[in-house]
Amino acid sequence: MIKIHTVLCREGTMDNYAYILIDEATGTSAVLDPSETKPIIKKCEELGLKPAYILNTHHHFDHTEGNLELKEKYAAKVVGAAKDAHRIPGIDIMVEDKGSFDLGKSRAEIIAVPGHTTGHILWYFPESKAVFTGDMLFNLCIGGLFEGSPRQMWQSVLKIKSLPDDTLFYPGHEYTAQGASFAKYNLPNEPELDKYILIAQQKAAQGQPVCPLPLKLEKLCNPYLRARSEEEFLKLF
Ligand code: ZN
Ligand code: FE
């Protein structure tokens, strides 16, 4: 099982989330998607941690810019998609689609989800019921298609939809407010969406991250996940 700490980075500009993951059995820890280093180092010091790994969902700078500094500071190993080996700074360990990575005794399954970028992966920890979605899935929205096509993204969305309902998801950015207006426009009469938006507003008012929420809610309220066919999905673009 992993314990997860959410760290807000690039606040006010891109509102990135980095995550600190700790394997409870061994104390082995990792930083996922360090877009900058300051708030992450501060949190690691608070927790008394020396992360052994840096995990990346994809190559974009706002997910990897902290790689090299953290790698040097903690003598950590950088783990990312083999497909992106040429563009992930400092990569040491390459993972493949349908492969796995052990953080101490916690196993992550690697799921390729091309669309936002061609090499984008999900980090899925089935035992901990947690999935880190980077810029593939945000609250009530999905990531922009920088390198892939909508058809490719639909295949990736199907993979997310196949994960258990009680999986909590951890996105790469705080984009719930934008996602909410998009979702409300597409699903004006979904009572669960109204509840979702209320929960999000309450969390935001308390200065808390909106994530994590269960995929069950996302499958119901996120128009991209709710689409029942490729045809319905493509209409959203
Ligand atoms: Zn990105
Ligand atoms: Fe991003």
PDB file of C-alpha atoms and ligand atoms in Angstrom:
ATOM      1  CA  MET A   1       0.000   0.000   0.000  1.00  0.00           C
ATOM      2  CA  ILE A   2       1.162   3.519  -0.702  1.00  0.00           C
ATOM      3  CA  LYS A   3       0.577   6.719   1.211  1.00  0.00           C
ATOM      4  CA  ILE A   4       0.142   9.760  -1.046  1.00  0.00           C
ATOM      5  CA  HIS A   5       0.925  13.425  -0.398  1.00  0.00           C
ATOM      6  CA  THR A   6      -0.285  16.024  -2.904  1.00  0.00           C
ATOM      7  CA  VAL A   7       2.033  18.972  -3.603  1.00  0.00           C
ATOM      8  CA  LEU A   8       0.743  22.010  -5.488  1.00  0.00           C
ATOM      9  CA  CYS A   9       3.365  23.397  -7.900  1.00  0.00           C
ATOM     10  CA  ARG A  10       3.425  26.364 -10.311  1.00  0.00           C
ATOM     11  CA  GLU A  11       0.540  27.815  -8.327  1.00  0.00           C
ATOM     12  CA  GLY A  12      -1.553  30.390 -10.144  1.00  0.00           C
ATOM     13  CA  THR A  13      -0.006  29.814 -13.577  1.00  0.00           C
ATOM     14  CA  MET A  14      -0.393  26.155 -14.460  1.00  0.00           C
ATOM     15  CA  ASP A  15      -1.572  24.767 -11.109  1.00  0.00           C
ATOM     16  CA  ASN A  16       0.364  21.536 -11.389  1.00  0.00           C
ATOM     17  CA  TYR A  17       0.131  18.706  -8.914  1.00  0.00           C
ATOM     18  CA  ALA A  18       3.167  16.670  -8.016  1.00  0.00           C
ATOM     19  CA  TYR A  19       2.739  13.702  -5.708  1.00  0.00           C
ATOM     20  CA  ILE A  20       4.939  12.126  -3.087  1.00  0.00           C
ATOM     21  CA  LEU A  21       4.358   8.378  -2.807  1.00  0.00           C
ATOM     22  CA  ILE A  22       5.534   6.319   0.138  1.00  0.00           C
ATOM     23  CA  ASP A  23       5.435   2.529   0.206  1.00  0.00           C
ATOM     24  CA  GLU A  24       4.196   1.829   3.732  1.00  0.00           C
ATOM     25  CA  ALA A  25       5.845  -1.577   4.046  1.00  0.00           C
ATOM     26  CA  THR A  26       9.395  -0.448   3.288  1.00  0.00           C
ATOM     27  CA  GLY A  27       9.361   3.360   3.521  1.00  0.00           C
ATOM     28  CA  THR A  28      10.618   3.587  -0.074  1.00  0.00           C
ATOM     29  CA  SER A  29       9.421   6.859  -1.570  1.00  0.00           C
ATOM     30  CA  ALA A  30       9.085   8.567  -4.933  1.00  0.00           C
ATOM     31  CA  VAL A  31       8.110  11.913  -6.413  1.00  0.00           C
ATOM     32  CA  LEU A  32       5.714  11.809  -9.355  1.00  0.00           C
ATOM     33  CA  ASP A  33       5.821  14.571 -12.005  1.00  0.00           C
ATOM     34  CA  PRO A  34       8.014  17.205 -10.341  1.00  0.00           C
ATOM     35  CA  SER A  35       7.313  20.333 -12.379  1.00  0.00           C
ATOM     36  CA  GLU A  36       9.435  22.376  -9.989  1.00  0.00           C
ATOM     37  CA  THR A  37      11.531  21.549  -6.952  1.00  0.00           C
ATOM     38  CA  LYS A  38      10.970  24.113  -4.183  1.00  0.00           C
ATOM     39  CA  PRO A  39       7.602  22.967  -2.808  1.00  0.00           C
ATOM     40  CA  ILE A  40       8.611  19.317  -3.249  1.00  0.00           C
ATOM     41  CA  ILE A  41      11.874  19.656  -1.333  1.00  0.00           C
ATOM     42  CA  LYS A  42      10.019  21.536   1.404  1.00  0.00           C
ATOM     43  CA  LYS A  43       7.483  18.711   1.736  1.00  0.00           C
ATOM     44  CA  CYS A  44      10.194  16.013   1.669  1.00  0.00           C
ATOM     45  CA  GLU A  45      12.000  17.825   4.483  1.00  0.00           C
ATOM     46  CA  GLU A  46       8.801  18.089   6.500  1.00  0.00           C
ATOM     47  CA  LEU A  47       8.264  14.351   6.085  1.00  0.00           C
ATOM     48  CA  GLY A  48      11.915  13.475   6.578  1.00  0.00           C
ATOM     49  CA  LEU A  49      12.052  11.728   3.201  1.00  0.00           C
ATOM     50  CA  LYS A  50      14.764  11.055   0.681  1.00  0.00           C
ATOM     51  CA  PRO A  51      12.916   9.895  -2.437  1.00  0.00           C
ATOM     52  CA  ALA A  52      14.535   6.949  -4.202  1.00  0.00           C
ATOM     53  CA  TYR A  53      12.666   7.480  -7.473  1.00  0.00           C
ATOM     54  CA  ILE A  54      11.225  10.170  -9.705  1.00  0.00           C
ATOM     55  CA  LEU A  55       8.278   8.887 -11.724  1.00  0.00           C
ATOM     56  CA  ASN A  56       6.977  10.656 -14.837  1.00  0.00           C
ATOM     57  CA  THR A  57       3.662  10.341 -16.663  1.00  0.00           C
ATOM     58  CA  HIS A  58       4.965  12.092 -19.792  1.00  0.00           C
ATOM     59  CA  HIS A  59       7.757  14.270 -21.095  1.00  0.00           C
ATOM     60  CA  HIS A  60       6.235  17.784 -20.908  1.00  0.00           C
ATOM     61  CA  PHE A  61       8.374  20.285 -18.990  1.00  0.00           C
ATOM     62  CA  ASP A  62       5.601  21.023 -16.513  1.00  0.00           C
ATOM     63  CA  HIS A  63       5.930  17.399 -15.330  1.00  0.00           C
ATOM     64  CA  THR A  64       9.672  16.831 -15.628  1.00  0.00           C
ATOM     65  CA  GLU A  65      11.435  20.144 -15.044  1.00  0.00           C
ATOM     66  CA  GLY A  66      12.399  19.126 -11.491  1.00  0.00           C
ATOM     67  CA  ASN A  67      13.845  15.743 -12.560  1.00  0.00           C
ATOM     68  CA  LEU A  68      17.528  16.635 -12.773  1.00  0.00           C
ATOM     69  CA  GLU A  69      17.758  18.715  -9.616  1.00  0.00           C
ATOM     70  CA  LEU A  70      15.923  16.130  -7.512  1.00  0.00           C
ATOM     71  CA  LYS A  71      17.893  13.300  -9.094  1.00  0.00           C
ATOM     72  CA  GLU A  72      21.121  14.956  -8.034  1.00  0.00           C
ATOM     73  CA  LYS A  73      19.949  16.057  -4.583  1.00  0.00           C
ATOM     74  CA  TYR A  74      18.566  12.671  -3.544  1.00  0.00           C
ATOM     75  CA  ALA A  75      20.573  10.337  -5.815  1.00  0.00           C
ATOM     76  CA  ALA A  76      17.157   9.255  -7.095  1.00  0.00           C
ATOM     77  CA  LYS A  77      16.483   7.220 -10.223  1.00  0.00           C
ATOM     78  CA  VAL A  78      14.204   8.654 -12.916  1.00  0.00           C
ATOM     79  CA  VAL A  79      11.537   6.274 -14.229  1.00  0.00           C
ATOM     80  CA  GLY A  80       9.559   6.933 -17.395  1.00  0.00           C
ATOM     81  CA  ALA A  81       8.121   5.446 -20.571  1.00  0.00           C
ATOM     82  CA  ALA A  82      10.614   3.684 -22.839  1.00  0.00           C
ATOM     83  CA  LYS A  83       8.884   5.404 -25.751  1.00  0.00           C
ATOM     84  CA  ASP A  84       9.863   8.789 -24.294  1.00  0.00           C
ATOM     85  CA  ALA A  85      13.395   7.846 -23.242  1.00  0.00           C
ATOM     86  CA  HIS A  86      14.862  10.388 -25.671  1.00  0.00           C
ATOM     87  CA  ARG A  87      12.957  13.282 -24.124  1.00  0.00           C
ATOM     88  CA  ILE A  88      12.582  12.563 -20.409  1.00  0.00           C
ATOM     89  CA  PRO A  89      15.387  14.403 -18.601  1.00  0.00           C
ATOM     90  CA  GLY A  90      17.722  12.088 -16.668  1.00  0.00           C
ATOM     91  CA  ILE A  91      15.832   8.849 -17.361  1.00  0.00           C
ATOM     92  CA  ASP A  92      17.433   5.758 -15.739  1.00  0.00           C
ATOM     93  CA  ILE A  93      14.701   3.115 -15.778  1.00  0.00           C
ATOM     94  CA  MET A  94      12.342   2.563 -18.699  1.00  0.00           C
ATOM     95  CA  VAL A  95       8.888   1.065 -18.342  1.00  0.00           C
ATOM     96  CA  GLU A  96       6.641  -0.347 -21.047  1.00  0.00           C
ATOM     97  CA  ASP A  97       2.902  -0.611 -21.640  1.00  0.00           C
ATOM     98  CA  LYS A  98       1.429  -3.511 -19.605  1.00  0.00           C
ATOM     99  CA  GLY A  99       4.657  -3.663 -17.615  1.00  0.00           C
ATOM    100  CA  SER A 100       5.059  -2.893 -13.943  1.00  0.00           C
ATOM    101  CA  PHE A 101       7.279  -1.084 -11.484  1.00  0.00           C
ATOM    102  CA  ASP A 102       7.777  -1.931  -7.820  1.00  0.00           C
ATOM    103  CA  LEU A 103       7.974   0.946  -5.375  1.00  0.00           C
ATOM    104  CA  GLY A 104       9.196  -1.075  -2.423  1.00  0.00           C
ATOM    105  CA  LYS A 105       6.470  -3.678  -2.007  1.00  0.00           C
ATOM    106  CA  SER A 106       3.813  -1.677  -3.881  1.00  0.00           C
ATOM    107  CA  ARG A 107       3.413  -2.657  -7.499  1.00  0.00           C
ATOM    108  CA  ALA A 108       2.424  -0.106 -10.132  1.00  0.00           C
ATOM    109  CA  GLU A 109       0.953  -1.267 -13.406  1.00  0.00           C
ATOM    110  CA  ILE A 110       1.970   0.799 -16.412  1.00  0.00           C
ATOM    111  CA  ILE A 111      -0.813   1.615 -18.866  1.00  0.00           C
ATOM    112  CA  ALA A 112      -0.005   3.411 -22.127  1.00  0.00           C
ATOM    113  CA  VAL A 113      -2.571   6.140 -22.897  1.00  0.00           C
ATOM    114  CA  PRO A 114      -1.458   7.961 -26.067  1.00  0.00           C
ATOM    115  CA  GLY A 115      -3.332  11.123 -27.024  1.00  0.00           C
ATOM    116  CA  HIS A 116      -2.051  14.105 -25.035  1.00  0.00           C
ATOM    117  CA  THR A 117       1.429  12.865 -26.022  1.00  0.00           C
ATOM    118  CA  THR A 118       2.360   9.665 -27.831  1.00  0.00           C
ATOM    119  CA  GLY A 119       4.309   8.267 -24.855  1.00  0.00           C
ATOM    120  CA  HIS A 120       1.915   9.172 -22.036  1.00  0.00           C
ATOM    121  CA  ILE A 121       1.461   6.516 -19.337  1.00  0.00           C
ATOM    122  CA  LEU A 122      -0.764   5.977 -16.314  1.00  0.00           C
ATOM    123  CA  TRP A 123       0.722   4.832 -13.030  1.00  0.00           C
ATOM    124  CA  TYR A 124      -1.883   2.468 -11.581  1.00  0.00           C
ATOM    125  CA  PHE A 125      -1.480   0.996  -8.089  1.00  0.00           C
ATOM    126  CA  PRO A 126      -4.287  -1.607  -7.949  1.00  0.00           C
ATOM    127  CA  GLU A 127      -3.753  -2.643  -4.320  1.00  0.00           C
ATOM    128  CA  SER A 128      -3.897   0.986  -3.167  1.00  0.00           C
ATOM    129  CA  LYS A 129      -6.782   1.761  -5.552  1.00  0.00           C
ATOM    130  CA  ALA A 130      -4.946   4.777  -6.940  1.00  0.00           C
ATOM    131  CA  VAL A 131      -4.149   5.918 -10.466  1.00  0.00           C
ATOM    132  CA  PHE A 132      -1.982   8.884 -11.448  1.00  0.00           C
ATOM    133  CA  THR A 133      -3.330  10.267 -14.696  1.00  0.00           C
ATOM    134  CA  GLY A 134      -0.949  13.144 -15.538  1.00  0.00           C
ATOM    135  CA  ASP A 135      -2.433  15.184 -18.387  1.00  0.00           C
ATOM    136  CA  MET A 136      -4.585  12.382 -19.750  1.00  0.00           C
ATOM    137  CA  LEU A 137      -7.497  12.792 -17.347  1.00  0.00           C
ATOM    138  CA  PHE A 138      -8.445  15.871 -15.327  1.00  0.00           C
ATOM    139  CA  ASN A 139     -11.503  16.409 -13.149  1.00  0.00           C
ATOM    140  CA  LEU A 140     -14.455  16.640 -15.562  1.00  0.00           C
ATOM    141  CA  CYS A 141     -12.187  16.997 -18.608  1.00  0.00           C
ATOM    142  CA  ILE A 142      -9.270  15.424 -20.473  1.00  0.00           C
ATOM    143  CA  GLY A 143      -5.915  16.737 -21.648  1.00  0.00           C
ATOM    144  CA  GLY A 144      -5.393  18.517 -24.974  1.00  0.00           C
ATOM    145  CA  LEU A 145      -4.329  16.416 -27.949  1.00  0.00           C
ATOM    146  CA  PHE A 146      -0.806  17.683 -28.588  1.00  0.00           C
ATOM    147  CA  GLU A 147       0.498  14.575 -30.322  1.00  0.00           C
ATOM    148  CA  GLY A 148      -2.397  12.182 -30.767  1.00  0.00           C
ATOM    149  CA  SER A 149      -5.778  11.995 -32.469  1.00  0.00           C
ATOM    150  CA  PRO A 150      -9.244  11.914 -30.898  1.00  0.00           C
ATOM    151  CA  ARG A 151      -9.561   8.271 -32.045  1.00  0.00           C
ATOM    152  CA  GLN A 152      -6.381   7.368 -30.224  1.00  0.00           C
ATOM    153  CA  MET A 153      -7.606   9.211 -27.133  1.00  0.00           C
ATOM    154  CA  TRP A 154     -10.853   7.228 -27.207  1.00  0.00           C
ATOM    155  CA  GLN A 155      -8.843   3.991 -26.950  1.00  0.00           C
ATOM    156  CA  SER A 156      -7.010   5.511 -23.983  1.00  0.00           C
ATOM    157  CA  VAL A 157     -10.281   6.622 -22.385  1.00  0.00           C
ATOM    158  CA  LEU A 158     -11.583   3.041 -22.685  1.00  0.00           C
ATOM    159  CA  LYS A 159      -8.591   1.889 -20.633  1.00  0.00           C
ATOM    160  CA  ILE A 160      -9.427   4.374 -17.857  1.00  0.00           C
ATOM    161  CA  LYS A 161     -13.068   3.348 -17.972  1.00  0.00           C
ATOM    162  CA  SER A 162     -12.073  -0.286 -17.456  1.00  0.00           C
ATOM    163  CA  LEU A 163     -10.441   0.460 -14.085  1.00  0.00           C
ATOM    164  CA  PRO A 164     -12.552  -0.295 -10.981  1.00  0.00           C
ATOM    165  CA  ASP A 165     -15.090   2.341  -9.879  1.00  0.00           C
ATOM    166  CA  ASP A 166     -13.546   2.729  -6.430  1.00  0.00           C
ATOM    167  CA  THR A 167     -10.133   3.701  -7.841  1.00  0.00           C
ATOM    168  CA  LEU A 168      -9.158   7.221  -6.758  1.00  0.00           C
ATOM    169  CA  PHE A 169      -7.562   9.308  -9.492  1.00  0.00           C
ATOM    170  CA  TYR A 170      -4.803  11.881  -9.127  1.00  0.00           C
ATOM    171  CA  PRO A 171      -4.507  14.308 -12.080  1.00  0.00           C
ATOM    172  CA  GLY A 172      -1.566  16.450 -13.158  1.00  0.00           C
ATOM    173  CA  HIS A 173      -3.335  19.803 -12.805  1.00  0.00           C
ATOM    174  CA  GLU A 174      -6.074  21.536 -10.833  1.00  0.00           C
ATOM    175  CA  TYR A 175      -8.446  22.255 -13.733  1.00  0.00           C
ATOM    176  CA  THR A 176     -11.742  21.371 -12.061  1.00  0.00           C
ATOM    177  CA  ALA A 177     -13.322  24.803 -12.483  1.00  0.00           C
ATOM    178  CA  GLN A 178     -12.744  24.770 -16.253  1.00  0.00           C
ATOM    179  CA  GLY A 179     -13.852  21.135 -16.453  1.00  0.00           C
ATOM    180  CA  ALA A 180     -17.034  21.898 -14.526  1.00  0.00           C
ATOM    181  CA  SER A 181     -18.355  24.438 -17.019  1.00  0.00           C
ATOM    182  CA  PHE A 182     -17.570  22.102 -19.919  1.00  0.00           C
ATOM    183  CA  ALA A 183     -19.321  19.205 -18.167  1.00  0.00           C
ATOM    184  CA  LYS A 184     -22.344  21.272 -17.170  1.00  0.00           C
ATOM    185  CA  TYR A 185     -22.749  22.436 -20.784  1.00  0.00           C
ATOM    186  CA  ASN A 186     -22.758  18.848 -22.025  1.00  0.00           C
ATOM    187  CA  LEU A 187     -24.697  17.280 -19.130  1.00  0.00           C
ATOM    188  CA  PRO A 188     -27.120  19.992 -17.974  1.00  0.00           C
ATOM    189  CA  ASN A 189     -29.440  17.538 -16.192  1.00  0.00           C
ATOM    190  CA  GLU A 190     -27.136  15.199 -14.304  1.00  0.00           C
ATOM    191  CA  PRO A 191     -27.785  15.505 -10.546  1.00  0.00           C
ATOM    192  CA  GLU A 192     -24.520  13.682  -9.719  1.00  0.00           C
ATOM    193  CA  LEU A 193     -22.632  16.393 -11.624  1.00  0.00           C
ATOM    194  CA  ASP A 194     -24.235  19.093  -9.491  1.00  0.00           C
ATOM    195  CA  LYS A 195     -23.129  17.204  -6.370  1.00  0.00           C
ATOM    196  CA  TYR A 196     -19.631  16.812  -7.833  1.00  0.00           C
ATOM    197  CA  ILE A 197     -19.367  20.544  -8.519  1.00  0.00           C
ATOM    198  CA  LEU A 198     -20.543  21.316  -4.992  1.00  0.00           C
ATOM    199  CA  ILE A 199     -17.932  19.001  -3.442  1.00  0.00           C
ATOM    200  CA  ALA A 200     -15.262  20.628  -5.642  1.00  0.00           C
ATOM    201  CA  GLN A 201     -16.317  24.135  -4.645  1.00  0.00           C
ATOM    202  CA  GLN A 202     -16.300  23.221  -0.955  1.00  0.00           C
ATOM    203  CA  LYS A 203     -12.827  21.709  -1.182  1.00  0.00           C
ATOM    204  CA  ALA A 204     -11.513  24.717  -3.128  1.00  0.00           C
ATOM    205  CA  ALA A 205     -13.022  27.122  -0.575  1.00  0.00           C
ATOM    206  CA  GLN A 206     -11.100  25.289   2.157  1.00  0.00           C
ATOM    207  CA  GLY A 207      -7.904  25.591   0.123  1.00  0.00           C
ATOM    208  CA  GLN A 208      -7.826  21.820  -0.449  1.00  0.00           C
ATOM    209  CA  PRO A 209      -7.102  20.065  -3.739  1.00  0.00           C
ATOM    210  CA  VAL A 210     -10.261  18.731  -5.382  1.00  0.00           C
ATOM    211  CA  CYS A 211      -8.525  15.431  -6.110  1.00  0.00           C
ATOM    212  CA  PRO A 212      -8.702  12.619  -5.359  1.00  0.00           C
ATOM    213  CA  LEU A 213     -12.213  11.566  -6.313  1.00  0.00           C
ATOM    214  CA  PRO A 214     -13.351   8.066  -7.315  1.00  0.00           C
ATOM    215  CA  LEU A 215     -13.494   7.038 -10.968  1.00  0.00           C
ATOM    216  CA  LYS A 216     -17.129   6.048 -10.397  1.00  0.00           C
ATOM    217  CA  LEU A 217     -18.075   9.721 -10.211  1.00  0.00           C
ATOM    218  CA  GLU A 218     -15.843  10.597 -13.151  1.00  0.00           C
ATOM    219  CA  LYS A 219     -17.385   7.916 -15.380  1.00  0.00           C
ATOM    220  CA  LEU A 220     -20.785   9.445 -14.638  1.00  0.00           C
ATOM    221  CA  CYS A 221     -19.961  13.164 -14.765  1.00  0.00           C
ATOM    222  CA  ASN A 222     -17.035  13.599 -17.172  1.00  0.00           C
ATOM    223  CA  PRO A 223     -18.566  13.863 -20.670  1.00  0.00           C
ATOM    224  CA  TYR A 224     -15.502  12.225 -22.268  1.00  0.00           C
ATOM    225  CA  LEU A 225     -15.758   9.185 -20.006  1.00  0.00           C
ATOM    226  CA  ARG A 226     -19.518   9.081 -20.142  1.00  0.00           C
ATOM    227  CA  ALA A 227     -19.527   8.730 -23.927  1.00  0.00           C
ATOM    228  CA  ARG A 228     -20.888   5.291 -24.791  1.00  0.00           C
ATOM    229  CA  SER A 229     -19.292   4.973 -28.217  1.00  0.00           C
ATOM    230  CA  GLU A 230     -16.441   6.361 -30.272  1.00  0.00           C
ATOM    231  CA  GLU A 231     -19.012   8.298 -32.279  1.00  0.00           C
ATOM    232  CA  GLU A 232     -20.371   9.998 -29.156  1.00  0.00           C
ATOM    233  CA  PHE A 233     -16.826  10.696 -27.981  1.00  0.00           C
ATOM    234  CA  LEU A 234     -15.755  12.296 -31.278  1.00  0.00           C
ATOM    235  CA  LYS A 235     -18.746  14.669 -31.146  1.00  0.00           C
ATOM    236  CA  LEU A 236     -17.178  16.321 -28.090  1.00  0.00           C
ATOM    237  CA  PHE A 237     -14.290  17.738 -30.179  1.00  0.00           C
TER     238      PHE A 237
HETATM  239 ZN    ZN B   1       1.395  17.742 -20.541  1.00  0.00          ZN
HETATM  240 FE    FE B   2       0.800  19.444 -17.843  1.00  0.00          FE
END
